[in-house]
Amino acid sequence: SRGFLMLHHLQTGESTREPLEVVTGPDGAFSFSSVPPGSYRLSAEGTGIGLSQGYDVKIMQEGESLGPFLLHTIAGGEIRGRVYDRATGTGLAAKRVGAYSSGISKQYFTETDPEGYYAFENLPPGFCSITLHWRSRSELPWIRSVKNDTNRSVSLRNGQDITGIDFPLDIPEPRSGVINGQVVDPSGAPVSEAMISTERFPFPSGNIKTDASGRFTLTDLDPGADSEIRAYKEGFASPL
């Protein structure tokens, strides 16, 4: 199969090496030269390759010759779709989409293009889960909305090209409420790097933090609604 061969260094206890790569010839032949002594994993990747047979090899000394190795490959498949606003049909750009191949327990990621389209190529055959991931807190409400199905299950055959795995989303209107505040300790000194949470953003994951003067800003909130704000920081009673 035409592609490129990779030697991943498996040794531990020394600086990490970049994988060695060579491109196969028209007949699929390949050769690595001047490979330093060490343990390696030999595998094939490239256009149309979903799975590759692999070998664990060990070079004992400089100039040692191993092989020939015959690597069997399985044709990879493609999954394509679009993420868009259900109401307007407008594509949503820069949305993170993940593909999880259960057969080899491997996760792949990509982003939608300016028109909302995404594509995964060279996926191994088998069951694959396609999931739309949130990238920022402003996306969290509509990603978690019961109206929006952000998961798909696909069964992919060797070399199959599946299209139309779309994610039409109900996008809520932006909220105009803003809260500015400051976190201080009992002595009145500002607390920097404190994590902020509210009912809308209940988990203090670190995305909203106070600045050097202890100040923070919360946006995209319901105007007129009551909000309970909590601050967390290691070394202080939780919450502050």
PDB file of C-alpha atoms in Angstrom:
ATOM      1  CA  SER A   1       0.000   0.000   0.000  1.00  0.00           C
ATOM      2  CA  ARG A   2       1.332   3.464  -0.918  1.00  0.00           C
ATOM      3  CA  GLY A   3       1.907   5.623   2.131  1.00  0.00           C
ATOM      4  CA  PHE A   4       4.641   6.302   4.618  1.00  0.00           C
ATOM      5  CA  LEU A   5       6.249   4.094   7.244  1.00  0.00           C
ATOM      6  CA  MET A   6       6.916   5.238  10.778  1.00  0.00           C
ATOM      7  CA  LEU A   7       9.360   4.050  13.392  1.00  0.00           C
ATOM      8  CA  HIS A   8       8.231   5.172  16.853  1.00  0.00           C
ATOM      9  CA  HIS A   9      10.996   5.042  19.425  1.00  0.00           C
ATOM     10  CA  LEU A  10       9.915   2.962  22.449  1.00  0.00           C
ATOM     11  CA  GLN A  11      12.875   3.472  24.763  1.00  0.00           C
ATOM     12  CA  THR A  12      12.279   5.256  28.080  1.00  0.00           C
ATOM     13  CA  GLY A  13      14.687   7.055  30.356  1.00  0.00           C
ATOM     14  CA  GLU A  14      16.133   9.270  27.631  1.00  0.00           C
ATOM     15  CA  SER A  15      15.041  12.302  25.626  1.00  0.00           C
ATOM     16  CA  THR A  16      12.007  11.725  23.408  1.00  0.00           C
ATOM     17  CA  ARG A  17      12.817  11.247  19.750  1.00  0.00           C
ATOM     18  CA  GLU A  18      10.652  12.227  16.813  1.00  0.00           C
ATOM     19  CA  PRO A  19       9.337   9.238  14.809  1.00  0.00           C
ATOM     20  CA  LEU A  20      11.423   8.278  11.791  1.00  0.00           C
ATOM     21  CA  GLU A  21       9.474   8.422   8.533  1.00  0.00           C
ATOM     22  CA  VAL A  22      10.030   7.132   4.991  1.00  0.00           C
ATOM     23  CA  VAL A  23       7.721   7.165   1.981  1.00  0.00           C
ATOM     24  CA  THR A  24       7.021   3.874   0.238  1.00  0.00           C
ATOM     25  CA  GLY A  25       7.867   3.444  -3.412  1.00  0.00           C
ATOM     26  CA  PRO A  26       5.366   2.685  -6.214  1.00  0.00           C
ATOM     27  CA  ASP A  27       5.586  -1.013  -5.329  1.00  0.00           C
ATOM     28  CA  GLY A  28       5.128  -0.387  -1.584  1.00  0.00           C
ATOM     29  CA  ALA A  29       8.790  -1.066  -0.777  1.00  0.00           C
ATOM     30  CA  PHE A  30      10.512   0.880   1.968  1.00  0.00           C
ATOM     31  CA  SER A  31      13.831   1.080   3.767  1.00  0.00           C
ATOM     32  CA  PHE A  32      15.161   2.896   6.839  1.00  0.00           C
ATOM     33  CA  SER A  33      18.874   3.662   7.021  1.00  0.00           C
ATOM     34  CA  SER A  34      21.176   4.872   9.802  1.00  0.00           C
ATOM     35  CA  VAL A  35      18.685   3.930  12.525  1.00  0.00           C
ATOM     36  CA  PRO A  36      20.234   4.422  15.993  1.00  0.00           C
ATOM     37  CA  PRO A  37      20.199   1.432  18.364  1.00  0.00           C
ATOM     38  CA  GLY A  38      16.991   1.128  20.362  1.00  0.00           C
ATOM     39  CA  SER A  39      13.500  -0.368  20.457  1.00  0.00           C
ATOM     40  CA  TYR A  40      10.943   0.766  17.883  1.00  0.00           C
ATOM     41  CA  ARG A  41       7.387   0.224  16.706  1.00  0.00           C
ATOM     42  CA  LEU A  42       7.068  -0.125  12.917  1.00  0.00           C
ATOM     43  CA  SER A  43       3.711   0.805  11.351  1.00  0.00           C
ATOM     44  CA  ALA A  44       2.224   2.273   8.171  1.00  0.00           C
ATOM     45  CA  GLU A  45       0.096   5.397   7.768  1.00  0.00           C
ATOM     46  CA  GLY A  46      -1.119   7.398   4.816  1.00  0.00           C
ATOM     47  CA  THR A  47      -3.992   8.183   2.499  1.00  0.00           C
ATOM     48  CA  GLY A  48      -6.480   5.331   2.395  1.00  0.00           C
ATOM     49  CA  ILE A  49      -4.880   3.380   5.251  1.00  0.00           C
ATOM     50  CA  GLY A  50      -7.194   2.795   8.200  1.00  0.00           C
ATOM     51  CA  LEU A  51      -5.314   0.059  10.024  1.00  0.00           C
ATOM     52  CA  SER A  52      -1.811  -1.298   9.676  1.00  0.00           C
ATOM     53  CA  GLN A  53      -0.054  -4.353  10.931  1.00  0.00           C
ATOM     54  CA  GLY A  54       2.768  -3.387  13.263  1.00  0.00           C
ATOM     55  CA  TYR A  55       6.062  -4.835  14.417  1.00  0.00           C
ATOM     56  CA  ASP A  56       8.126  -4.222  17.518  1.00  0.00           C
ATOM     57  CA  VAL A  57      11.767  -4.195  16.409  1.00  0.00           C
ATOM     58  CA  LYS A  58      15.033  -3.736  18.253  1.00  0.00           C
ATOM     59  CA  ILE A  59      18.282  -2.441  16.810  1.00  0.00           C
ATOM     60  CA  MET A  60      21.118  -3.789  18.970  1.00  0.00           C
ATOM     61  CA  GLN A  61      24.064  -2.006  17.357  1.00  0.00           C
ATOM     62  CA  GLU A  62      25.000   0.535  14.684  1.00  0.00           C
ATOM     63  CA  GLY A  63      24.744  -0.842  11.147  1.00  0.00           C
ATOM     64  CA  GLU A  64      22.532  -3.801  12.078  1.00  0.00           C
ATOM     65  CA  SER A  65      20.136  -4.892   9.316  1.00  0.00           C
ATOM     66  CA  LEU A  66      16.617  -6.242   9.998  1.00  0.00           C
ATOM     67  CA  GLY A  67      13.849  -7.454   7.705  1.00  0.00           C
ATOM     68  CA  PRO A  68      12.344  -7.671   5.242  1.00  0.00           C
ATOM     69  CA  PHE A  69       9.011  -6.860   6.918  1.00  0.00           C
ATOM     70  CA  LEU A  70       5.645  -7.282   5.215  1.00  0.00           C
ATOM     71  CA  LEU A  71       2.951  -4.981   6.623  1.00  0.00           C
ATOM     72  CA  HIS A  72      -0.662  -5.743   5.761  1.00  0.00           C
ATOM     73  CA  THR A  73      -3.030  -2.781   5.775  1.00  0.00           C
ATOM     74  CA  ILE A  74      -6.813  -2.310   5.825  1.00  0.00           C
ATOM     75  CA  ALA A  75      -8.463   0.462   3.829  1.00  0.00           C
ATOM     76  CA  GLY A  76      -9.616   3.416   5.898  1.00  0.00           C
ATOM     77  CA  GLY A  77     -12.992   5.087   5.636  1.00  0.00           C
ATOM     78  CA  GLU A  78     -14.302   8.640   5.705  1.00  0.00           C
ATOM     79  CA  ILE A  79     -17.049  10.327   7.725  1.00  0.00           C
ATOM     80  CA  ARG A  80     -18.322  13.761   6.721  1.00  0.00           C
ATOM     81  CA  GLY A  81     -21.014  16.078   7.957  1.00  0.00           C
ATOM     82  CA  ARG A  82     -22.006  19.593   8.840  1.00  0.00           C
ATOM     83  CA  VAL A  83     -22.712  21.595  11.997  1.00  0.00           C
ATOM     84  CA  TYR A  84     -25.306  24.327  11.452  1.00  0.00           C
ATOM     85  CA  ASP A  85     -27.984  26.522  13.010  1.00  0.00           C
ATOM     86  CA  ARG A  86     -31.273  24.663  12.631  1.00  0.00           C
ATOM     87  CA  ALA A  87     -33.342  27.851  12.374  1.00  0.00           C
ATOM     88  CA  THR A  88     -31.292  29.627   9.702  1.00  0.00           C
ATOM     89  CA  GLY A  89     -29.276  26.855   8.048  1.00  0.00           C
ATOM     90  CA  THR A  90     -26.107  28.856   8.660  1.00  0.00           C
ATOM     91  CA  GLY A  91     -22.990  26.741   9.049  1.00  0.00           C
ATOM     92  CA  LEU A  92     -21.139  27.050  12.346  1.00  0.00           C
ATOM     93  CA  ALA A  93     -17.406  27.480  11.873  1.00  0.00           C
ATOM     94  CA  ALA A  94     -14.565  26.373  14.175  1.00  0.00           C
ATOM     95  CA  LYS A  95     -16.670  23.843  16.092  1.00  0.00           C
ATOM     96  CA  ARG A  96     -14.730  20.920  17.562  1.00  0.00           C
ATOM     97  CA  VAL A  97     -15.854  17.471  16.439  1.00  0.00           C
ATOM     98  CA  GLY A  98     -14.456  14.217  17.799  1.00  0.00           C
ATOM     99  CA  ALA A  99     -14.479  10.680  16.405  1.00  0.00           C
ATOM    100  CA  TYR A 100     -13.838   7.746  18.738  1.00  0.00           C
ATOM    101  CA  SER A 101     -12.975   4.393  17.189  1.00  0.00           C
ATOM    102  CA  SER A 102     -13.967   1.752  19.732  1.00  0.00           C
ATOM    103  CA  GLY A 103     -12.123  -1.027  17.897  1.00  0.00           C
ATOM    104  CA  ILE A 104      -8.681   0.483  18.534  1.00  0.00           C
ATOM    105  CA  SER A 105      -9.689   2.811  21.416  1.00  0.00           C
ATOM    106  CA  LYS A 106      -8.412   5.880  19.599  1.00  0.00           C
ATOM    107  CA  GLN A 107      -9.797   9.428  19.519  1.00  0.00           C
ATOM    108  CA  TYR A 108      -9.570  11.771  16.524  1.00  0.00           C
ATOM    109  CA  PHE A 109     -10.429  15.482  16.431  1.00  0.00           C
ATOM    110  CA  THR A 110     -11.143  18.048  13.744  1.00  0.00           C
ATOM    111  CA  GLU A 111     -12.820  21.462  13.345  1.00  0.00           C
ATOM    112  CA  THR A 112     -15.598  22.652  11.081  1.00  0.00           C
ATOM    113  CA  ASP A 113     -14.667  24.905   8.176  1.00  0.00           C
ATOM    114  CA  PRO A 114     -16.200  28.375   7.575  1.00  0.00           C
ATOM    115  CA  GLU A 115     -19.337  26.720   6.130  1.00  0.00           C
ATOM    116  CA  GLY A 116     -19.705  24.337   9.065  1.00  0.00           C
ATOM    117  CA  TYR A 117     -18.457  21.210   7.259  1.00  0.00           C
ATOM    118  CA  TYR A 118     -16.130  18.660   8.866  1.00  0.00           C
ATOM    119  CA  ALA A 119     -14.421  15.498   7.644  1.00  0.00           C
ATOM    120  CA  PHE A 120     -12.533  12.557   9.096  1.00  0.00           C
ATOM    121  CA  GLU A 121     -10.340  10.517   6.752  1.00  0.00           C
ATOM    122  CA  ASN A 122      -8.418   7.248   7.054  1.00  0.00           C
ATOM    123  CA  LEU A 123     -10.603   5.995   9.902  1.00  0.00           C
ATOM    124  CA  PRO A 124     -10.311   2.302  10.813  1.00  0.00           C
ATOM    125  CA  PRO A 125     -13.358   0.111  10.151  1.00  0.00           C
ATOM    126  CA  GLY A 126     -15.746  -0.672  12.986  1.00  0.00           C
ATOM    127  CA  PHE A 127     -18.047   1.265  15.273  1.00  0.00           C
ATOM    128  CA  CYS A 128     -17.269   4.959  15.590  1.00  0.00           C
ATOM    129  CA  SER A 129     -18.827   7.605  17.850  1.00  0.00           C
ATOM    130  CA  ILE A 130     -19.021  11.143  16.453  1.00  0.00           C
ATOM    131  CA  THR A 131     -19.406  13.832  19.115  1.00  0.00           C
ATOM    132  CA  LEU A 132     -19.702  17.598  19.018  1.00  0.00           C
ATOM    133  CA  HIS A 133     -17.575  19.138  21.788  1.00  0.00           C
ATOM    134  CA  TRP A 134     -17.909  22.557  23.407  1.00  0.00           C
ATOM    135  CA  ARG A 135     -14.886  24.832  23.201  1.00  0.00           C
ATOM    136  CA  SER A 136     -15.953  27.649  25.524  1.00  0.00           C
ATOM    137  CA  ARG A 137     -18.380  28.254  28.361  1.00  0.00           C
ATOM    138  CA  SER A 138     -20.656  30.281  26.075  1.00  0.00           C
ATOM    139  CA  GLU A 139     -21.329  27.107  24.079  1.00  0.00           C
ATOM    140  CA  LEU A 140     -22.075  24.923  27.104  1.00  0.00           C
ATOM    141  CA  PRO A 141     -25.843  25.665  27.402  1.00  0.00           C
ATOM    142  CA  TRP A 142     -26.699  24.723  23.824  1.00  0.00           C
ATOM    143  CA  ILE A 143     -24.337  21.756  23.690  1.00  0.00           C
ATOM    144  CA  ARG A 144     -26.070  20.325  26.773  1.00  0.00           C
ATOM    145  CA  SER A 145     -29.578  21.304  25.655  1.00  0.00           C
ATOM    146  CA  VAL A 146     -31.967  18.334  25.402  1.00  0.00           C
ATOM    147  CA  LYS A 147     -33.058  19.737  22.031  1.00  0.00           C
ATOM    148  CA  ASN A 148     -29.597  19.230  20.583  1.00  0.00           C
ATOM    149  CA  ASP A 149     -28.382  15.717  19.838  1.00  0.00           C
ATOM    150  CA  THR A 150     -24.589  16.046  19.828  1.00  0.00           C
ATOM    151  CA  ASN A 151     -23.693  12.354  19.507  1.00  0.00           C
ATOM    152  CA  ARG A 152     -23.863   9.962  16.569  1.00  0.00           C
ATOM    153  CA  SER A 153     -22.960   6.267  16.262  1.00  0.00           C
ATOM    154  CA  VAL A 154     -21.658   5.034  12.921  1.00  0.00           C
ATOM    155  CA  SER A 155     -20.658   1.570  11.685  1.00  0.00           C
ATOM    156  CA  LEU A 156     -17.859   1.985   9.166  1.00  0.00           C
ATOM    157  CA  ARG A 157     -16.792  -0.684   6.662  1.00  0.00           C
ATOM    158  CA  ASN A 158     -13.405  -0.973   4.960  1.00  0.00           C
ATOM    159  CA  GLY A 159     -12.931   2.009   2.656  1.00  0.00           C
ATOM    160  CA  GLN A 160     -16.492   3.263   3.159  1.00  0.00           C
ATOM    161  CA  ASP A 161     -17.305   6.960   2.705  1.00  0.00           C
ATOM    162  CA  ILE A 162     -20.221   8.068   4.911  1.00  0.00           C
ATOM    163  CA  THR A 163     -21.714  11.525   4.463  1.00  0.00           C
ATOM    164  CA  GLY A 164     -24.566  13.436   6.049  1.00  0.00           C
ATOM    165  CA  ILE A 165     -23.605  12.943   9.691  1.00  0.00           C
ATOM    166  CA  ASP A 166     -24.921  16.390  10.502  1.00  0.00           C
ATOM    167  CA  PHE A 167     -25.535  18.299  13.718  1.00  0.00           C
ATOM    168  CA  PRO A 168     -28.439  20.766  13.352  1.00  0.00           C
ATOM    169  CA  LEU A 169     -28.464  22.884  16.514  1.00  0.00           C
ATOM    170  CA  ASP A 170     -30.958  25.128  18.239  1.00  0.00           C
ATOM    171  CA  ILE A 171     -28.852  28.168  19.187  1.00  0.00           C
ATOM    172  CA  PRO A 172     -30.319  30.261  22.021  1.00  0.00           C
ATOM    173  CA  GLU A 173     -30.394  34.014  21.757  1.00  0.00           C
ATOM    174  CA  PRO A 174     -27.357  35.620  23.425  1.00  0.00           C
ATOM    175  CA  ARG A 175     -27.959  36.943  26.921  1.00  0.00           C
ATOM    176  CA  SER A 176     -27.042  40.539  27.621  1.00  0.00           C
ATOM    177  CA  GLY A 177     -26.550  40.385  31.391  1.00  0.00           C
ATOM    178  CA  VAL A 178     -23.088  41.255  32.741  1.00  0.00           C
ATOM    179  CA  ILE A 179     -21.721  41.054  36.297  1.00  0.00           C
ATOM    180  CA  ASN A 180     -18.431  42.639  37.355  1.00  0.00           C
ATOM    181  CA  GLY A 181     -16.955  41.882  40.753  1.00  0.00           C
ATOM    182  CA  GLN A 182     -13.894  41.473  42.906  1.00  0.00           C
ATOM    183  CA  VAL A 183     -12.743  38.711  45.249  1.00  0.00           C
ATOM    184  CA  VAL A 184     -10.925  39.754  48.448  1.00  0.00           C
ATOM    185  CA  ASP A 185      -9.705  37.856  51.493  1.00  0.00           C
ATOM    186  CA  PRO A 186     -10.841  38.648  55.091  1.00  0.00           C
ATOM    187  CA  SER A 187      -8.227  41.400  55.322  1.00  0.00           C
ATOM    188  CA  GLY A 188      -9.530  43.052  52.173  1.00  0.00           C
ATOM    189  CA  ALA A 189      -6.572  42.070  50.008  1.00  0.00           C
ATOM    190  CA  PRO A 190      -7.458  41.038  46.426  1.00  0.00           C
ATOM    191  CA  VAL A 191      -7.369  37.315  45.598  1.00  0.00           C
ATOM    192  CA  SER A 192      -5.989  36.594  42.144  1.00  0.00           C
ATOM    193  CA  GLU A 193      -6.455  33.384  40.140  1.00  0.00           C
ATOM    194  CA  ALA A 194      -9.635  32.478  42.054  1.00  0.00           C
ATOM    195  CA  MET A 195     -12.051  30.313  40.044  1.00  0.00           C
ATOM    196  CA  ILE A 196     -15.585  31.675  39.670  1.00  0.00           C
ATOM    197  CA  SER A 197     -18.825  29.693  39.340  1.00  0.00           C
ATOM    198  CA  THR A 198     -22.526  30.566  39.026  1.00  0.00           C
ATOM    199  CA  GLU A 199     -25.734  28.612  38.441  1.00  0.00           C
ATOM    200  CA  ARG A 200     -25.136  29.066  34.706  1.00  0.00           C
ATOM    201  CA  PHE A 201     -21.530  27.924  34.929  1.00  0.00           C
ATOM    202  CA  PRO A 202     -21.641  25.602  37.951  1.00  0.00           C
ATOM    203  CA  PHE A 203     -18.226  23.995  37.630  1.00  0.00           C
ATOM    204  CA  PRO A 204     -15.132  26.008  38.595  1.00  0.00           C
ATOM    205  CA  SER A 205     -13.027  24.533  35.799  1.00  0.00           C
ATOM    206  CA  GLY A 206     -10.641  27.466  35.698  1.00  0.00           C
ATOM    207  CA  ASN A 207     -12.022  29.126  32.552  1.00  0.00           C
ATOM    208  CA  ILE A 208     -13.290  32.107  34.565  1.00  0.00           C
ATOM    209  CA  LYS A 209     -10.647  33.432  36.959  1.00  0.00           C
ATOM    210  CA  THR A 210      -9.951  36.644  38.806  1.00  0.00           C
ATOM    211  CA  ASP A 211      -7.149  38.843  37.515  1.00  0.00           C
ATOM    212  CA  ALA A 212      -4.182  40.187  39.467  1.00  0.00           C
ATOM    213  CA  SER A 213      -6.445  42.687  41.270  1.00  0.00           C
ATOM    214  CA  GLY A 214      -9.027  40.004  42.124  1.00  0.00           C
ATOM    215  CA  ARG A 215     -11.535  41.298  39.584  1.00  0.00           C
ATOM    216  CA  PHE A 216     -13.696  39.225  37.236  1.00  0.00           C
ATOM    217  CA  THR A 217     -16.428  39.689  34.629  1.00  0.00           C
ATOM    218  CA  LEU A 218     -19.336  37.328  33.908  1.00  0.00           C
ATOM    219  CA  THR A 219     -21.193  37.740  30.616  1.00  0.00           C
ATOM    220  CA  ASP A 220     -24.087  36.077  28.766  1.00  0.00           C
ATOM    221  CA  LEU A 221     -26.362  36.142  31.826  1.00  0.00           C
ATOM    222  CA  ASP A 222     -30.147  36.559  32.080  1.00  0.00           C
ATOM    223  CA  PRO A 223     -30.941  40.253  32.707  1.00  0.00           C
ATOM    224  CA  GLY A 224     -32.856  40.701  35.965  1.00  0.00           C
ATOM    225  CA  ALA A 225     -32.255  37.142  37.162  1.00  0.00           C
ATOM    226  CA  ASP A 226     -30.756  36.416  40.581  1.00  0.00           C
ATOM    227  CA  SER A 227     -27.318  34.833  40.432  1.00  0.00           C
ATOM    228  CA  GLU A 228     -25.362  33.150  43.200  1.00  0.00           C
ATOM    229  CA  ILE A 229     -21.641  33.627  42.616  1.00  0.00           C
ATOM    230  CA  ARG A 230     -18.995  31.484  44.294  1.00  0.00           C
ATOM    231  CA  ALA A 231     -15.223  31.776  44.278  1.00  0.00           C
ATOM    232  CA  TYR A 232     -12.755  28.958  44.859  1.00  0.00           C
ATOM    233  CA  LYS A 233      -9.031  28.928  45.432  1.00  0.00           C
ATOM    234  CA  GLU A 234      -6.649  26.396  46.972  1.00  0.00           C
ATOM    235  CA  GLY A 235      -5.637  27.396  50.480  1.00  0.00           C
ATOM    236  CA  PHE A 236      -8.908  29.193  51.234  1.00  0.00           C
ATOM    237  CA  ALA A 237     -12.083  27.898  52.773  1.00  0.00           C
ATOM    238  CA  SER A 238     -14.298  26.601  49.945  1.00  0.00           C
ATOM    239  CA  PRO A 239     -16.073  28.579  48.650  1.00  0.00           C
ATOM    240  CA  LEU A 240     -14.614  31.967  49.512  1.00  0.00           C
TER     241      LEU A 240
END
